[in-house]
Tab-separated table of C-alpha atoms in Angstrom:
chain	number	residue	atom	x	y	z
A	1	UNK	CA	-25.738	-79.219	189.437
A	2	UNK	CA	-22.682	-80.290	190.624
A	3	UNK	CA	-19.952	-81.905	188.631
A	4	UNK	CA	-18.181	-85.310	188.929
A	5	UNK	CA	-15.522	-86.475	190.947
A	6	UNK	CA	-12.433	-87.411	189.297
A	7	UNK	CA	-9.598	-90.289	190.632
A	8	UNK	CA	-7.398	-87.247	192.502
A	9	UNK	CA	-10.234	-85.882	194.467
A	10	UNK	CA	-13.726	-84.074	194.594
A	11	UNK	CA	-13.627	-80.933	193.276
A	12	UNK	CA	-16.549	-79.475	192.344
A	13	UNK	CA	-16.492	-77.823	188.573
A	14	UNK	CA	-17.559	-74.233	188.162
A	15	UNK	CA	-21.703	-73.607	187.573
A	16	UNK	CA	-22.490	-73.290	184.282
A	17	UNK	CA	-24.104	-70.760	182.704
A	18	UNK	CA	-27.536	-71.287	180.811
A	19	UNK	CA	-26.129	-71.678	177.548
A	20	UNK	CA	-24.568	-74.544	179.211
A	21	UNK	CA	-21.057	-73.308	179.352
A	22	UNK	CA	-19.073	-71.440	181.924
A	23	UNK	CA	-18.599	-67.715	182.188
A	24	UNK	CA	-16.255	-66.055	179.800
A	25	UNK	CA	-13.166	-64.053	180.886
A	26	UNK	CA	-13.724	-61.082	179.244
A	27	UNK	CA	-16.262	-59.981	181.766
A	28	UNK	CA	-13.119	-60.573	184.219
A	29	UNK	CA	-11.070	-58.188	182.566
A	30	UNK	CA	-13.555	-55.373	181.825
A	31	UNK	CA	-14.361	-55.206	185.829
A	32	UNK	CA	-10.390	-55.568	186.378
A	33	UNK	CA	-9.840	-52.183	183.928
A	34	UNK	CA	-13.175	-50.644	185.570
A	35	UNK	CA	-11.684	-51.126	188.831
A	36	UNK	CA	-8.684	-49.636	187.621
A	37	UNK	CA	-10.260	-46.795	186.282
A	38	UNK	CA	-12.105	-46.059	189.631
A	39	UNK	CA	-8.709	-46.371	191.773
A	40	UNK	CA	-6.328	-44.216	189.870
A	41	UNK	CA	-8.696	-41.226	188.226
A	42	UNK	CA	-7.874	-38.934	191.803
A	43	UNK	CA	-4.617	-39.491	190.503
A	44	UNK	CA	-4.701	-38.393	187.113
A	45	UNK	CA	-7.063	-35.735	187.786
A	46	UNK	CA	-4.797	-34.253	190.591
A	47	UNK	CA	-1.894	-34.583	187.869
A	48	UNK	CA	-4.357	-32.931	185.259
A	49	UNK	CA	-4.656	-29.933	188.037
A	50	UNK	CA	-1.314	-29.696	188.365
A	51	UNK	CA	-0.404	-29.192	184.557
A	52	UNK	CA	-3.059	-26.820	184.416
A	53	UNK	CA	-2.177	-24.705	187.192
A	54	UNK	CA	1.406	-24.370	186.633
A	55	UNK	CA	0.447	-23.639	182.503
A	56	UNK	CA	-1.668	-20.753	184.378
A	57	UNK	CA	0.951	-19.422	186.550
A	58	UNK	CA	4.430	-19.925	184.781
A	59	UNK	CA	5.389	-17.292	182.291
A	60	UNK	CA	7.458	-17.272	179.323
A	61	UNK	CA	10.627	-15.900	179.631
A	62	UNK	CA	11.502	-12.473	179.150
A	63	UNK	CA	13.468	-10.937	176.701
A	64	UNK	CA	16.478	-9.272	177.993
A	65	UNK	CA	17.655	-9.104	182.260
A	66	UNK	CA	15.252	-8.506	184.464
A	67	UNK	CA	14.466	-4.391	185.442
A	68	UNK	CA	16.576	-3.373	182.198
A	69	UNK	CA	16.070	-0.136	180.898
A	70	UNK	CA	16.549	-1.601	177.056
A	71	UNK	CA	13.833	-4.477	177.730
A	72	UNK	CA	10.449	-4.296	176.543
A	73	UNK	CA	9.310	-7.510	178.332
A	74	UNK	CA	6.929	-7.092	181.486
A	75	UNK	CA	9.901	-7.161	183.666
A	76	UNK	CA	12.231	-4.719	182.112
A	77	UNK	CA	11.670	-1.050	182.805
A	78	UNK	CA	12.230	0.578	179.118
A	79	UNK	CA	8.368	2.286	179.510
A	80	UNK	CA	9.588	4.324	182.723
A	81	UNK	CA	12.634	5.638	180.428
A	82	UNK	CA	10.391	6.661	177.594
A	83	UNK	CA	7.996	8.616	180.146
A	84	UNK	CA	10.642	10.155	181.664
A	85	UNK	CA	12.013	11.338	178.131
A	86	UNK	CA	8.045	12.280	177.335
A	87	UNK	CA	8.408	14.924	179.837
A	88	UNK	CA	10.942	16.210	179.319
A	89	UNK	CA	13.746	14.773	180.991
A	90	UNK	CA	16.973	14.149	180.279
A	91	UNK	CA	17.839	10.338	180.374
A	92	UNK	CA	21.217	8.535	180.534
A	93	UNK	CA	21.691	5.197	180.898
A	94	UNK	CA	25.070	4.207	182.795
A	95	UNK	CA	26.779	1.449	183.420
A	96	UNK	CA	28.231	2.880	186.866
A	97	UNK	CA	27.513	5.853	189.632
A	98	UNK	CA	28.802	9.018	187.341
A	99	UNK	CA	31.302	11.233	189.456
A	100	UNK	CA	29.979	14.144	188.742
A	101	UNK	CA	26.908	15.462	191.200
A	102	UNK	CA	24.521	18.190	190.402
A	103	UNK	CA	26.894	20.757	190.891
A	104	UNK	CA	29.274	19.609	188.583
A	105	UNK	CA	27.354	19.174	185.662
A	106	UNK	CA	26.048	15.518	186.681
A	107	UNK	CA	22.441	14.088	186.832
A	108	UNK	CA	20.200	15.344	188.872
A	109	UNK	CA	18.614	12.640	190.074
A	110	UNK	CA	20.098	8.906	190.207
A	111	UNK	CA	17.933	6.033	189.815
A	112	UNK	CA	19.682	3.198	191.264
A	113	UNK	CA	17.171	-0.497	190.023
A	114	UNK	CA	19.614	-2.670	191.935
A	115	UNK	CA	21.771	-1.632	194.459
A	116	UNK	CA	24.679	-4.229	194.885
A	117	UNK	CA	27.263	-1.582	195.318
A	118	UNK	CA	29.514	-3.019	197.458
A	119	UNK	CA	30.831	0.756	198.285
A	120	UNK	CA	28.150	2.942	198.983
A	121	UNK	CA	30.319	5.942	199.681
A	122	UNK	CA	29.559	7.091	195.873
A	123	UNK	CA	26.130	7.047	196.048
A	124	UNK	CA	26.376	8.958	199.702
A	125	UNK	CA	28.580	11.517	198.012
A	126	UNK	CA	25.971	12.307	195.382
A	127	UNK	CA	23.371	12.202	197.966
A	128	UNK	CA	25.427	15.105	199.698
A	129	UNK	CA	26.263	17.313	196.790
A	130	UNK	CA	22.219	18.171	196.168
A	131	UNK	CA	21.695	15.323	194.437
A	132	UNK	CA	18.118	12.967	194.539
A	133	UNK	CA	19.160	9.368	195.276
A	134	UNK	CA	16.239	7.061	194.201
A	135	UNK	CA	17.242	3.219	195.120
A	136	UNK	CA	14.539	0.783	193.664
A	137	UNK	CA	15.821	-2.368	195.458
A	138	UNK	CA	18.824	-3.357	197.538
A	139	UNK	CA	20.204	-2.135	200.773
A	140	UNK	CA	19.703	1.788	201.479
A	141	UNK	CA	23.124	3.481	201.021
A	142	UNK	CA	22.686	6.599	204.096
A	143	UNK	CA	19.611	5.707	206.105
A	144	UNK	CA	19.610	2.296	208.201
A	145	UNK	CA	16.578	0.594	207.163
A	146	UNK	CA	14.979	-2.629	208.651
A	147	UNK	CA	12.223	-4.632	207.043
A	148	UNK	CA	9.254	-5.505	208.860
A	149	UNK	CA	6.758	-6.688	206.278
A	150	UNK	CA	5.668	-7.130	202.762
A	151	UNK	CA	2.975	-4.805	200.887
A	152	UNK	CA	1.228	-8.040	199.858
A	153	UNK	CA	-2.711	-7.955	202.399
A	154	UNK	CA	-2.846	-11.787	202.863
A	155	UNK	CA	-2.430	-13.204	198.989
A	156	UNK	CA	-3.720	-10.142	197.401
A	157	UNK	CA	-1.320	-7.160	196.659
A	158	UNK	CA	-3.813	-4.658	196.564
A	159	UNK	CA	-2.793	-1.016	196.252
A	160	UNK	CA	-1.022	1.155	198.706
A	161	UNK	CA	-2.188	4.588	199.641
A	162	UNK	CA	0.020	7.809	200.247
A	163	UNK	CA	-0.851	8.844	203.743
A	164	UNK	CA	2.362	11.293	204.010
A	165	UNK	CA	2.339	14.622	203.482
A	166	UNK	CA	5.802	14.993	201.303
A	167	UNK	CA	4.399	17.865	198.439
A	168	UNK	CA	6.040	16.259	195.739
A	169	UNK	CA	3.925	12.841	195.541
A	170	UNK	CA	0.479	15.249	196.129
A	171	UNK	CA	-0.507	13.554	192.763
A	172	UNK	CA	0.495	10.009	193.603
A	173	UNK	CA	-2.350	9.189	195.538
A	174	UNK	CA	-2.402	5.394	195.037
A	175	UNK	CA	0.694	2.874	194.305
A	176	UNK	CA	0.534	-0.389	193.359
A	177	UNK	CA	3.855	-2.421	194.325
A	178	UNK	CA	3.171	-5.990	193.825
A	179	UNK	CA	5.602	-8.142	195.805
A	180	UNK	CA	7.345	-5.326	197.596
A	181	UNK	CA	8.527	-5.134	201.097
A	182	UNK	CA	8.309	-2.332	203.652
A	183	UNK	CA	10.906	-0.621	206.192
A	184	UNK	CA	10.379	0.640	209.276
A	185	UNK	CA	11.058	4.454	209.231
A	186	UNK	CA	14.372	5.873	211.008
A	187	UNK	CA	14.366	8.783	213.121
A	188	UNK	CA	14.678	11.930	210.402
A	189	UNK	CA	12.868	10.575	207.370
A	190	UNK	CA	9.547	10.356	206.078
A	191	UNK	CA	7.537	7.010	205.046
A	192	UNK	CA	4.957	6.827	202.119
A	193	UNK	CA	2.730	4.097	201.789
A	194	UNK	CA	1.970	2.169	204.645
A	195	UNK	CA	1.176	-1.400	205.111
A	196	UNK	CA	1.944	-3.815	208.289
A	197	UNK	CA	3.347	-1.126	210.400
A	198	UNK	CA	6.290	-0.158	207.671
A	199	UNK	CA	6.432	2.070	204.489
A	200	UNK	CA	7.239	1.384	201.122
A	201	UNK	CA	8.679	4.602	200.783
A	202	UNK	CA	10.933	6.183	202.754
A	203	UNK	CA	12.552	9.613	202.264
A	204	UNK	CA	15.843	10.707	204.329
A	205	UNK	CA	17.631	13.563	203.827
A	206	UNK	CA	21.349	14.301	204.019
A	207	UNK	CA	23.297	17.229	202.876
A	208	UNK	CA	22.163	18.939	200.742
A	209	UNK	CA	20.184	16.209	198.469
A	210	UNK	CA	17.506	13.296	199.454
A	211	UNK	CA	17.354	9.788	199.482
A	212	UNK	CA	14.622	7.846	198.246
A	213	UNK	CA	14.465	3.861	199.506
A	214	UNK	CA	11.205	1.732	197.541
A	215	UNK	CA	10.379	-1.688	198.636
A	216	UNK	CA	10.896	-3.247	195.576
A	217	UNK	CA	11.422	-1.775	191.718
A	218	UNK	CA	8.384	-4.039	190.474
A	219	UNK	CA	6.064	-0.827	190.602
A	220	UNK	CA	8.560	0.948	187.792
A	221	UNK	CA	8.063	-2.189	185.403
A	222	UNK	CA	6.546	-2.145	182.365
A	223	UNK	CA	3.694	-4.462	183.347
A	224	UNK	CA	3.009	-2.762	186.613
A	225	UNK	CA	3.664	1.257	185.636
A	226	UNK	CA	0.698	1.922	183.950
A	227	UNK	CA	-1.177	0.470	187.271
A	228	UNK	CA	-2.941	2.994	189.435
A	229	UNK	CA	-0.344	6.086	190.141
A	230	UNK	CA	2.468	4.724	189.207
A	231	UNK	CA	3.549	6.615	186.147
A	232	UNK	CA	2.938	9.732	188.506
A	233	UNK	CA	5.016	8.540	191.061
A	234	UNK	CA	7.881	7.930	188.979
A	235	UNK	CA	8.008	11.016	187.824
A	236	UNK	CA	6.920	13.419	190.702
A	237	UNK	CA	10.351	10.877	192.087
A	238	UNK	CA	12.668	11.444	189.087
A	239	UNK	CA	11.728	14.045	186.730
A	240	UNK	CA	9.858	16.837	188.773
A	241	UNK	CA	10.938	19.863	186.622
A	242	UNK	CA	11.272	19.738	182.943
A	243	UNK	CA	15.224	19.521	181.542
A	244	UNK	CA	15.818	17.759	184.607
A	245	UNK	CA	18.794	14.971	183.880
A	246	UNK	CA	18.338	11.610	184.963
A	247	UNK	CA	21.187	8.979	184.866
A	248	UNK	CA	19.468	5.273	185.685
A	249	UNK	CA	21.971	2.566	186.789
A	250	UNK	CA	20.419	-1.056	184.943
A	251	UNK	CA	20.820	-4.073	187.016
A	252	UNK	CA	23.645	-5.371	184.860
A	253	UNK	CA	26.209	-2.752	187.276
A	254	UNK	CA	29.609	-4.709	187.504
A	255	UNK	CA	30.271	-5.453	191.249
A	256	UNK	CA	32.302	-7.486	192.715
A	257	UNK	CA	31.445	-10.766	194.742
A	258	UNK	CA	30.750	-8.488	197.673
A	259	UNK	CA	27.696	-7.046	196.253
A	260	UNK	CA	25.525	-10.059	195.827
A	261	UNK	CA	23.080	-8.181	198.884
A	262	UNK	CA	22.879	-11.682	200.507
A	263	UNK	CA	21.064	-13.581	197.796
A	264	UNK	CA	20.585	-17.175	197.772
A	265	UNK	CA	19.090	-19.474	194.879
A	266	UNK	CA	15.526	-19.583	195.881
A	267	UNK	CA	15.871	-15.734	195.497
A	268	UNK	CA	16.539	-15.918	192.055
A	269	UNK	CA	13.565	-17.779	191.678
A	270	UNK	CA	9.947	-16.673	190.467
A	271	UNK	CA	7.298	-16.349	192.308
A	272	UNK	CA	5.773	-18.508	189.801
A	273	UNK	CA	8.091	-21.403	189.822
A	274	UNK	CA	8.183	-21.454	193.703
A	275	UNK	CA	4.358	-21.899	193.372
A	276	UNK	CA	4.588	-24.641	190.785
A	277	UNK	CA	7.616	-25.748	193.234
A	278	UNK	CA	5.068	-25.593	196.159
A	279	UNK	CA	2.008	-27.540	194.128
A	280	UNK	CA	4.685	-30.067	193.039
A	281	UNK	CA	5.340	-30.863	197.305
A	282	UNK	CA	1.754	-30.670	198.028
A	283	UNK	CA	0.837	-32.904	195.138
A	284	UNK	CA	3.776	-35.574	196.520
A	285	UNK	CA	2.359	-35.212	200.182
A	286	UNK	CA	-0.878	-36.067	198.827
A	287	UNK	CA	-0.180	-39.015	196.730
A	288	UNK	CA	2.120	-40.399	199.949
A	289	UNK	CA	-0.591	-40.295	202.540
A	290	UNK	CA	-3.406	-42.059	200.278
A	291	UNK	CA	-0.883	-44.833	199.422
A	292	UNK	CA	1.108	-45.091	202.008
A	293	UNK	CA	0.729	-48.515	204.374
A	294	UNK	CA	-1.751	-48.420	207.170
A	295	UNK	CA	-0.013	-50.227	209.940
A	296	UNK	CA	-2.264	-51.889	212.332
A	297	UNK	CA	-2.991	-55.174	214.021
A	298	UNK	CA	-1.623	-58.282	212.207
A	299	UNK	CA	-4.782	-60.483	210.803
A	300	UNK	CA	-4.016	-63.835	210.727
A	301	UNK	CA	-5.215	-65.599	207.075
A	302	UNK	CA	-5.412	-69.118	206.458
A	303	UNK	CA	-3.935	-70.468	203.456
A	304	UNK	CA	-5.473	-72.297	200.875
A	305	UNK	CA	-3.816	-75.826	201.077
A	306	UNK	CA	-2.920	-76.929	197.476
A	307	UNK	CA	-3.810	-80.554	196.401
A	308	UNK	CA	-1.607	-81.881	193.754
A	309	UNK	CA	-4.135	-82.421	190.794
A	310	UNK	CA	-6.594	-80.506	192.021
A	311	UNK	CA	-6.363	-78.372	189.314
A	312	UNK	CA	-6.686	-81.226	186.692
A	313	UNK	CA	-9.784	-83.036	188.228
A	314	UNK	CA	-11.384	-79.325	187.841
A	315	UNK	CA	-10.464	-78.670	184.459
A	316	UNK	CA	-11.658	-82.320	183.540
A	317	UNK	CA	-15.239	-81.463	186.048
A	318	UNK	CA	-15.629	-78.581	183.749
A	319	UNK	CA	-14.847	-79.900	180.352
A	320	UNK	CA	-17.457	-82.713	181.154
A	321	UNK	CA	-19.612	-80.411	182.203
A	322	UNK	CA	-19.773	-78.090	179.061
A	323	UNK	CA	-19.965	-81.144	177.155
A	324	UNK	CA	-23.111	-82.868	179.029
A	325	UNK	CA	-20.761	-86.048	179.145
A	326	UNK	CA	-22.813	-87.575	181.809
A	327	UNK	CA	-22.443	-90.685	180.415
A	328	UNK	CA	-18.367	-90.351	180.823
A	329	UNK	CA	-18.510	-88.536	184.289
A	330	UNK	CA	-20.594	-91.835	185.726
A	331	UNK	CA	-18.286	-94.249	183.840
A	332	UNK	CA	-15.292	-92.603	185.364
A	333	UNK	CA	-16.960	-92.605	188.878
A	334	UNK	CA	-17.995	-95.960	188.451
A	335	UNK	CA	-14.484	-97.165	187.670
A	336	UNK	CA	-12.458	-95.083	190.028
A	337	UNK	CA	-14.489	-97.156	192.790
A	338	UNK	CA	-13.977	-100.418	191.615
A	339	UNK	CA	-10.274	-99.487	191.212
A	340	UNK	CA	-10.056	-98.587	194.568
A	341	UNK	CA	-12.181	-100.853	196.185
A	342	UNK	CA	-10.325	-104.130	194.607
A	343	UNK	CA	-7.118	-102.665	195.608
A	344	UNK	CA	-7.959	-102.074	199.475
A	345	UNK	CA	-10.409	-105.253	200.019
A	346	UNK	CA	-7.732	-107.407	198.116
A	347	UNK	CA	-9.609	-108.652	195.001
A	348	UNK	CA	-9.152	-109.950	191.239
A	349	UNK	CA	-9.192	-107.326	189.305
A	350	UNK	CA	-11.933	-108.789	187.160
A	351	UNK	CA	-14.222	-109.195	190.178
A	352	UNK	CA	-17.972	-109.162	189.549
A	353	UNK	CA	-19.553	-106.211	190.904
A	354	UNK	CA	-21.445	-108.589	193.597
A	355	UNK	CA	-18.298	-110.162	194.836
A	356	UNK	CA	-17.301	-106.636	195.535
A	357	UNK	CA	-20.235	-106.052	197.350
A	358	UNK	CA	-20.231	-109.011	199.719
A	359	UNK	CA	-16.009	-108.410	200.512
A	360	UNK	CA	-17.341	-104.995	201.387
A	361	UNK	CA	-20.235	-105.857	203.482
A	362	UNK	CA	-18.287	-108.066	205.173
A	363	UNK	CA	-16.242	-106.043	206.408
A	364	UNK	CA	-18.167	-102.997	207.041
A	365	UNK	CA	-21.737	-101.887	207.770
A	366	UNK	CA	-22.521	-101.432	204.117
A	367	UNK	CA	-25.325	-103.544	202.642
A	368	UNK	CA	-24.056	-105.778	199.650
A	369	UNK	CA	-26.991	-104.416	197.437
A	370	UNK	CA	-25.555	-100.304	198.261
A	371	UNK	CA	-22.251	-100.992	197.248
A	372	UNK	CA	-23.522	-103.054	193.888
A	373	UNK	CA	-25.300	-100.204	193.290
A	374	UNK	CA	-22.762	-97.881	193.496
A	375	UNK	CA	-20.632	-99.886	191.402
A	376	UNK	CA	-23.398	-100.735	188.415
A	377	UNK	CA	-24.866	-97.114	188.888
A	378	UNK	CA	-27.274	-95.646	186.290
A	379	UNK	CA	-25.560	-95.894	182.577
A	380	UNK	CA	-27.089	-92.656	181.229
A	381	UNK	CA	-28.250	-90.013	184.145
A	382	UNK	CA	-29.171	-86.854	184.657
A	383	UNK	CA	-28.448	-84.574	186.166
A	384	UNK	CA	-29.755	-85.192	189.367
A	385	UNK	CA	-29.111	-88.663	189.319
A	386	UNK	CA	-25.255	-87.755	188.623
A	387	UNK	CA	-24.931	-85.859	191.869
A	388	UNK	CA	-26.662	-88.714	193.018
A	389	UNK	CA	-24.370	-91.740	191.832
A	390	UNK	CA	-21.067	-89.057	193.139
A	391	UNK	CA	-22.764	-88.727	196.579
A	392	UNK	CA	-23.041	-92.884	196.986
A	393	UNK	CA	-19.268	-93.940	195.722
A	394	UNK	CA	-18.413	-91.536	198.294
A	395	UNK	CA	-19.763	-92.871	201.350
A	396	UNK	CA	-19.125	-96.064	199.779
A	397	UNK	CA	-15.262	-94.818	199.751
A	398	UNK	CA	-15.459	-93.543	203.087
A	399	UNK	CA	-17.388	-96.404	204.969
A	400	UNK	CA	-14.490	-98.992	203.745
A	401	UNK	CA	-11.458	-96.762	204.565
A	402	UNK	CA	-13.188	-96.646	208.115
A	403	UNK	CA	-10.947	-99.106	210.480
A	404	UNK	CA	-13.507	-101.950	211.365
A	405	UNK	CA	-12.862	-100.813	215.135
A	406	UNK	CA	-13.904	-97.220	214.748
A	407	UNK	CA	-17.853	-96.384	215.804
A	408	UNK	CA	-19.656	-94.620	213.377
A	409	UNK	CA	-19.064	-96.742	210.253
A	410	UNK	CA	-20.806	-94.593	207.239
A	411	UNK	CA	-24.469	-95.602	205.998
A	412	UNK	CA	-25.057	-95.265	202.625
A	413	UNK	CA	-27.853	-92.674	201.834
């Protein structure tokens, strides 16, 4: 049932529950952290993803730079040295082109990992004194080379095959060059390995000696050389006869600021980091369209107008009603009418409850006997008869505010 009315207004008091009291909060609050729970999880499980995938994909760093002949780490390219020593070669590790060629006493063959020279005429001069001129990555230092792919089919860098017919890499039927890039062959030199219209090999000759131009120096790693023909390759390239003397140039080479090849920071990046990099901006795009505003046609929404006490004649509706004070809740209706009644029809304050009556009926539609009702009202109700007696003191409030001159005065039910 519904509560009383207190002097500020008619509020109605919450329903109670059956124990006779009102709901307690902590329901509220588990269905506010359920809620929660149900509108942020995407976003912790997208974050969860993210951690995940980039633990997956990120590598520890390697000891040592990069394609270095003394590293050990996946990177470095101290494995290719000790094969080429297994079979018999000679190996020297320099610091810069020698200027000796082949028929001085040099190296035989020159390995260049990374070719930032920013003179090539050295490594053309060795090229024409009978010299083999094997360039792992950089810019080609006789032929004119132009890129025109990557040996990567889609996101897969599946093997390449030979399809030439040069008789030294007869055993090197299959390479695997993960990340690599492929040229487009010149006129006068030979391409290996063929992918997207390009080779990852090309062979030129000049002079008296050879250049050699690979895509990339990843298949000569130590993580990679053990992959498919690779070993084979490497040393069908740099060590075909045994005693032959290699000299490998490391990617530590002092050059000038010239010789930075065109390099910008994102190319000194990982392929792992740009794909954490990339997940990171995907993840960001995501989050932004699910919360971002939806901007559509204005709704209008009335506001709630606020009655001053309002909240105080429901906080007294509901203590009354957790305490059964029925008794109390028809007193106080009981008296708020007679206050207001003597006030507006101009009475004693001590008036009887049937001099009330007959002020009232005189001077509205009201019976005498409704409005001593109202006033005298049943001392202990129930429920029912609550609602009751809270229903009659207002149309008995009503009626008497009504001007005499307006139709419709209010009948008492």
């Amino acid at each position: 049932p519904a509560g009383p009315a207190g002097p500020a207004g008619s509020a109605q008091p919450a329903a109670p529950t059956p124990e006779g009291g009102t709901c307690e909060p902590e329901a509220t609050g588990i269905e506010t952290r359920r809620a929660l729970l149900r509108r942020y999880w995407p976003v912790a499980l997208l974050i969860a993803a993210l951690l995940v995938g980039t633990a997956l994909v990120a590598r520890q760093p390697e000891p040592g730079l990069p394609l270095s002949p003394a590293s050990a780490g996946p990177g470095g390219t101290k494995a290719l040295v000790e094969i080429l020593r297994g079979v018999g070669a000679t190996v020297e590790v320099v610091d810069r082109v020698p200027r000796d060629g082949p028929s001085e006493n040099g190296p035989d063959t020159l390995l260049v990992l990374v070719n930032n020279l920013p003179d090539p005429e050295p490594l053309r001069s060795f090229v024409r004194d009978g010299g083999t001129l094997v360039i792992a990555t950089g810019s080609a230092a006789v032929a004119d080379l132009r890129p025109v792919g990557s040996t990567a089919f889609g996101f897969v860098d599946s093997p390449l095959a030979r399809d030439c017919d040069l008789p030294a890499l007869a055993e090197a039927g299959r390479v695997r060059a993960p990340g690599g890039v492929v040229y487009e062959p010149p006129a006068g030199a030979v391409g290996c390995y063929p992918r997207a219209g390009g080779s990852w090999l090309i062979a030129t000759p000049s002079g008296t000696g050879t250049e050699i131009v690979l895509g990339g120096a990843a298949a000569l790693t130590n993580g990679v050389i053990g992959s498919a023909d690779n070993a084979v390759l490497a040393m069908a390239l740099l060590a075909p006869e045994d005693g032959t003397r290699v000299a490998v140039v490391g990617p530590d080479l002092r050059t000038d600021a010239a010789g930075n090849d065109g390099q910008g920071l994102l190319d000194l990046l990982s392929r792992s980091v740009r794909l954490a990099l990339l997940q990171l901006g995907i993840a960001f795009l995501v989050v932004v369209a699910w919360r971002a505003r939806r901007l559509g046609r204005p709704v209008g929404e009335a506001q709630q107008v606020q009655l001053e006490g309002s909240e105080l004649v429901t906080a007294v509706g509901n203590l009354l009603q957790q305490t059964r004070a029925r008794r109390r809740a028809s007193q106080l209706l009981r008296d708020d009418l007679r206050q207001g009644l003597v006030q507006r029809l101009g009475l004693a304050r001590d008036a009887s409850a049937e001099q009330i009556g007959g002020a009232a009926s005189d001077r509205t539609t009201l019976p005498a006997d409704d409005v001593v009702a109202a006033l005298t009202g049943p001392v202990e109700p129930d429920d029912a008869q609550l609602v009751a007696l809270a229903q009659r003191v207002e149309d008995v409030r009503r009626a008497v505010a009504t001007p005499p001159s307006s139709p419709g005065g209010v009948r008492v039910r």
